[in-house]
């Protein structure tokens, strides 16, 4: 049967730098420090406090978003409806033309 050819790795061309020599270093143990005492965890996020002004702004912004999205969706639905009606009118006109041409013969 057919056997696939396995590609070989190309050899590098041009200037190749030799590998750097790594010299081992001595590890010096340090003075033992006691583990830190666990403290009470502070809250990682600040608490959000809503004032009447921010609540009003959030409600107003949400209402604006809902109205804009609703207007876009309604306009898209209206475009689809108008397109469907126009295609239906064209189909009726073509059917009428073809039927009248058949009656003439």
Tab-separated table of C-alpha atoms in Angstrom:
chain	number	residue	atom	x	y	z
A	1	UNK	CA	0.000	0.000	0.000
A	2	UNK	CA	0.968	3.625	0.020
A	3	UNK	CA	3.241	4.790	2.781
A	4	UNK	CA	3.390	8.473	3.667
A	5	UNK	CA	6.732	10.210	3.615
A	6	UNK	CA	7.721	11.609	6.980
A	7	UNK	CA	9.368	15.004	6.529
A	8	UNK	CA	12.833	15.455	7.967
A	9	UNK	CA	13.742	18.410	10.104
A	10	UNK	CA	15.674	20.951	8.036
A	11	UNK	CA	19.139	21.793	9.242
A	12	UNK	CA	19.685	25.395	10.303
A	13	UNK	CA	21.413	27.607	7.788
A	14	UNK	CA	23.586	30.594	8.491
A	15	UNK	CA	25.455	31.446	11.674
A	16	UNK	CA	24.662	29.180	14.612
A	17	UNK	CA	25.762	30.168	18.122
A	18	UNK	CA	27.195	27.414	20.310
A	19	UNK	CA	25.231	26.532	23.451
A	20	UNK	CA	26.144	28.519	26.549
A	21	UNK	CA	27.982	26.758	29.368
A	22	UNK	CA	26.084	26.749	32.648
A	23	UNK	CA	28.226	26.656	35.758
A	24	UNK	CA	26.778	25.148	38.936
A	25	UNK	CA	26.519	27.370	41.997
A	26	UNK	CA	26.692	26.405	45.612
A	27	UNK	CA	23.527	26.573	47.704
A	28	UNK	CA	24.048	28.262	51.070
A	29	UNK	CA	21.299	27.540	53.596
A	30	UNK	CA	19.970	30.691	55.248
A	31	UNK	CA	18.692	31.255	58.758
A	32	UNK	CA	15.409	29.535	59.453
A	33	UNK	CA	12.547	32.006	59.722
A	34	UNK	CA	9.318	31.063	61.457
A	35	UNK	CA	6.263	30.789	59.222
A	36	UNK	CA	4.117	33.928	59.165
A	37	UNK	CA	1.154	34.065	61.494
A	38	UNK	CA	-2.104	33.837	59.540
A	39	UNK	CA	-4.140	37.026	59.743
A	40	UNK	CA	-7.768	37.671	59.097
A	41	UNK	CA	-8.260	38.054	55.362
A	42	UNK	CA	-9.289	41.512	54.258
A	43	UNK	CA	-12.027	41.614	51.619
A	44	UNK	CA	-10.441	41.386	48.192
A	45	UNK	CA	-13.026	43.658	46.573
A	46	UNK	CA	-14.408	46.892	47.919
A	47	UNK	CA	-18.082	46.928	48.764
A	48	UNK	CA	-20.156	48.790	46.189
A	49	UNK	CA	-22.625	51.155	47.760
A	50	UNK	CA	-25.528	52.227	45.609
A	51	UNK	CA	-26.816	55.721	46.119
A	52	UNK	CA	-30.185	56.850	44.746
A	53	UNK	CA	-28.381	58.693	41.951
A	54	UNK	CA	-26.459	55.612	40.795
A	55	UNK	CA	-29.600	53.468	40.974
A	56	UNK	CA	-31.414	56.013	38.821
A	57	UNK	CA	-28.521	56.088	36.343
A	58	UNK	CA	-28.450	52.286	36.141
A	59	UNK	CA	-32.205	52.090	35.593
A	60	UNK	CA	-32.053	54.816	32.947
A	61	UNK	CA	-29.145	53.145	31.160
A	62	UNK	CA	-30.851	49.762	31.223
A	63	UNK	CA	-34.055	51.271	29.871
A	64	UNK	CA	-32.143	52.971	27.056
A	65	UNK	CA	-30.421	49.703	26.127
A	66	UNK	CA	-33.730	47.820	26.102
A	67	UNK	CA	-35.359	50.494	23.939
A	68	UNK	CA	-32.488	50.559	21.430
A	69	UNK	CA	-32.343	46.768	21.145
A	70	UNK	CA	-36.129	46.622	20.803
A	71	UNK	CA	-36.112	49.255	18.052
A	72	UNK	CA	-33.429	47.363	16.140
A	73	UNK	CA	-35.299	44.058	16.427
A	74	UNK	CA	-38.614	45.626	15.393
A	75	UNK	CA	-37.003	47.312	12.393
A	76	UNK	CA	-35.444	44.009	11.306
A	77	UNK	CA	-38.799	42.258	11.641
A	78	UNK	CA	-40.458	45.032	9.648
A	79	UNK	CA	-37.836	44.717	6.896
A	80	UNK	CA	-38.466	40.971	6.665
A	81	UNK	CA	-42.233	41.525	6.549
A	82	UNK	CA	-41.967	44.154	3.798
A	83	UNK	CA	-39.689	41.888	1.778
A	84	UNK	CA	-42.140	38.995	2.132
A	85	UNK	CA	-45.078	41.134	1.029
A	86	UNK	CA	-43.182	42.458	-1.993
A	87	UNK	CA	-42.164	38.933	-3.044
A	88	UNK	CA	-45.803	37.835	-2.709
A	89	UNK	CA	-47.000	40.760	-4.866
A	90	UNK	CA	-44.417	39.936	-7.547
A	91	UNK	CA	-45.531	36.287	-7.509
A	92	UNK	CA	-49.195	37.283	-7.964
A	93	UNK	CA	-48.348	39.647	-10.831
A	94	UNK	CA	-46.228	37.003	-12.591
A	95	UNK	CA	-48.965	34.412	-12.137
A	96	UNK	CA	-51.509	36.809	-13.585
A	97	UNK	CA	-49.280	37.599	-16.579
A	98	UNK	CA	-48.610	33.935	-17.289
A	99	UNK	CA	-52.304	33.050	-16.967
A	100	UNK	CA	-53.404	35.835	-19.334
A	101	UNK	CA	-50.768	34.812	-21.882
A	102	UNK	CA	-52.043	31.224	-21.793
A	103	UNK	CA	-55.659	32.357	-22.357
A	104	UNK	CA	-54.696	34.392	-25.471
A	105	UNK	CA	-53.354	31.346	-27.297
